[in-house]
CSV table of C-alpha atoms in Angstrom, one decimal:
chain,number,residue,atom,x,y,z
A,1,GLN,CA,10.8,15.5,-3.2
A,2,VAL,CA,7.3,13.5,-0.9
A,3,GLN,CA,8.0,11.7,1.9
A,4,LEU,CA,5.5,8.6,3.3
A,5,VAL,CA,5.2,7.8,6.8
A,6,GLU,CA,3.7,3.9,7.0
A,7,SER,CA,1.7,3.0,10.3
A,8,GLY,CA,-0.6,0.7,11.3
A,9,GLY,CA,1.0,-2.9,11.0
A,10,GLY,CA,1.3,-5.4,14.0
A,11,LEU,CA,0.9,-9.7,14.9
A,12,VAL,CA,-2.4,-11.1,14.9
A,13,GLN,CA,-4.3,-14.1,14.4
A,14,ALA,CA,-5.3,-15.4,10.6
A,15,GLY,CA,-9.0,-14.0,10.0
A,16,ASP,CA,-7.9,-10.8,12.4
A,17,SER,CA,-8.1,-7.0,10.5
A,18,LEU,CA,-6.0,-4.4,10.4
A,19,ARG,CA,-6.0,-1.2,8.8
A,20,LEU,CA,-3.1,0.6,7.4
A,21,SER,CA,-2.5,3.7,7.1
A,22,CYS,CA,0.0,6.1,4.6
A,23,ALA,CA,1.1,9.7,5.6
A,24,ALA,CA,2.3,11.4,2.5
A,25,SER,CA,4.2,15.4,3.0
A,26,GLY,CA,6.0,17.2,0.9
A,27,ARG,CA,4.9,17.5,-3.2
A,28,THR,CA,1.3,15.7,-2.7
A,29,PHE,CA,0.1,17.9,-5.2
A,30,SER,CA,1.8,16.2,-7.3
A,31,VAL,CA,1.4,12.6,-6.9
A,32,TYR,CA,-0.4,10.3,-9.6
A,33,ALA,CA,-0.9,7.3,-7.1
A,34,ALA,CA,-0.6,5.7,-4.4
A,35,GLY,CA,-0.6,2.4,-3.5
A,36,TRP,CA,1.0,-0.7,-1.2
A,37,PHE,CA,3.4,-3.0,-1.9
A,38,ARG,CA,4.7,-5.9,0.6
A,39,GLN,CA,8.1,-8.5,-0.1
A,40,ALA,CA,8.0,-11.5,3.1
A,41,PRO,CA,11.2,-13.1,3.3
A,42,GLY,CA,13.0,-14.4,0.6
A,43,LYS,CA,10.6,-13.3,-1.5
A,44,GLU,CA,10.4,-10.0,-4.3
A,45,ARG,CA,8.5,-7.1,-3.7
A,46,GLU,CA,5.2,-7.0,-5.3
A,47,PHE,CA,2.1,-5.3,-5.9
A,48,VAL,CA,-0.9,-5.2,-3.8
A,49,SER,CA,-3.2,-2.4,-4.6
A,50,ARG,CA,-3.4,0.9,-5.9
A,51,ILE,CA,-5.6,4.2,-5.4
A,52,ALA,CA,-5.3,7.2,-8.0
A,53,TRP,CA,-4.2,10.3,-5.5
A,54,ARG,CA,-7.0,11.8,-6.4
A,55,GLY,CA,-9.9,9.1,-6.3
A,56,GLY,CA,-10.7,7.1,-8.5
A,57,PRO,CA,-9.5,4.0,-10.4
A,58,THR,CA,-8.6,0.9,-7.5
A,59,TYR,CA,-6.7,-2.3,-8.3
A,60,TYR,CA,-5.7,-5.6,-6.6
A,61,ALA,CA,-3.2,-8.3,-6.5
A,62,ASP,CA,-5.4,-11.3,-7.3
A,63,SER,CA,-4.6,-12.5,-4.3
A,64,VAL,CA,-6.0,-10.1,-1.5
A,65,LYS,CA,-9.1,-9.3,-3.7
A,66,GLY,CA,-12.2,-8.5,-2.0
A,67,ARG,CA,-10.3,-8.9,1.7
A,68,PHE,CA,-7.8,-5.6,1.2
A,69,THR,CA,-9.6,-2.0,0.4
A,70,ILE,CA,-7.8,1.0,-0.2
A,71,SER,CA,-8.9,4.1,0.1
A,72,THR,CA,-7.3,7.6,0.4
A,73,ASP,CA,-8.3,11.0,2.3
A,74,ASN,CA,-6.5,13.9,0.8
A,75,ALA,CA,-7.3,16.0,3.3
A,76,LYS,CA,-5.2,14.7,5.2
A,77,SER,CA,-3.4,13.2,2.4
A,78,THR,CA,-3.4,9.7,3.4
A,79,VAL,CA,-3.5,6.5,2.3
A,80,PHE,CA,-5.5,3.6,4.0
A,81,LEU,CA,-5.1,0.1,3.2
A,82,GLN,CA,-7.5,-1.9,5.6
A,83,MET,CA,-7.1,-5.9,5.3
A,84,ASN,CA,-10.3,-8.2,6.5
A,85,SER,CA,-10.2,-11.5,6.9
A,86,LEU,CA,-6.0,-11.6,7.0
A,87,LYS,CA,-4.2,-15.3,6.4
A,88,PRO,CA,-0.8,-16.5,7.5
A,89,GLU,CA,0.7,-15.8,3.6
A,90,ASP,CA,-0.2,-11.9,4.1
A,91,THR,CA,3.1,-11.9,6.4
A,92,ALA,CA,5.1,-9.4,5.1
A,93,VAL,CA,6.9,-6.3,5.1
A,94,TYR,CA,3.8,-3.7,3.9
A,95,TYR,CA,5.6,-0.6,1.9
A,96,CYS,CA,3.6,2.6,0.6
A,97,ALA,CA,4.8,3.9,-2.5
A,98,ALA,CA,3.8,6.6,-4.7
A,99,THR,CA,4.2,7.9,-8.5
A,100,ASN,CA,4.5,10.8,-10.0
A,101,ARG,CA,4.0,9.5,-13.4
A,102,ALA,CA,1.0,8.6,-15.4
A,103,VAL,CA,1.9,5.4,-14.4
A,104,LEU,CA,-1.0,1.7,-13.1
A,105,LEU,CA,1.8,1.9,-9.9
A,106,THR,CA,1.2,-2.0,-10.3
A,107,SER,CA,5.6,-2.9,-10.7
A,108,PRO,CA,7.5,-1.2,-8.3
A,109,THR,CA,9.5,0.2,-11.0
A,110,GLN,CA,7.1,2.4,-11.5
A,111,VAL,CA,7.6,4.0,-8.1
A,112,ASN,CA,9.1,7.0,-7.1
A,113,TYR,CA,9.0,7.3,-4.0
A,114,TRP,CA,8.8,4.4,-0.9
A,115,GLY,CA,8.2,4.6,2.7
A,116,GLN,CA,10.2,2.8,4.8
A,117,GLY,CA,8.0,-0.3,5.7
A,118,THR,CA,5.2,-1.6,8.5
A,119,GLN,CA,5.5,-5.6,9.4
A,120,VAL,CA,2.7,-7.1,9.5
A,121,THR,CA,2.9,-11.2,11.0
A,122,VAL,CA,-0.2,-13.3,10.6
A,123,SER,CA,-0.2,-16.3,12.5
A,124,SER,CA,-2.7,-19.5,12.3
């Protein structure tokens, strides 16, 4: 099993930045890829970004491309999401996710492990 714990959410104004962190523990050697999803009230959980656990290919949703950057610190088993130029439509609960399968991790159905979520609220 892999446990994921997010931190770094909060309330910010439009145009501000936030950095989310996701600390992984347990059988982290089995992780193939990690990433972030988000869910706004009344909407389905959607893909935000992913990265190969050992570094390498990254993917972003079109809505965040150019504003968000995903990275990893393998020594600390941590995944980061740097969010710049935040918009009110970025408001959601952000979930850290991981998989131990060789998949893209761009769909919730491909996730093996979820964090508990952290709230990000962007005011206009």
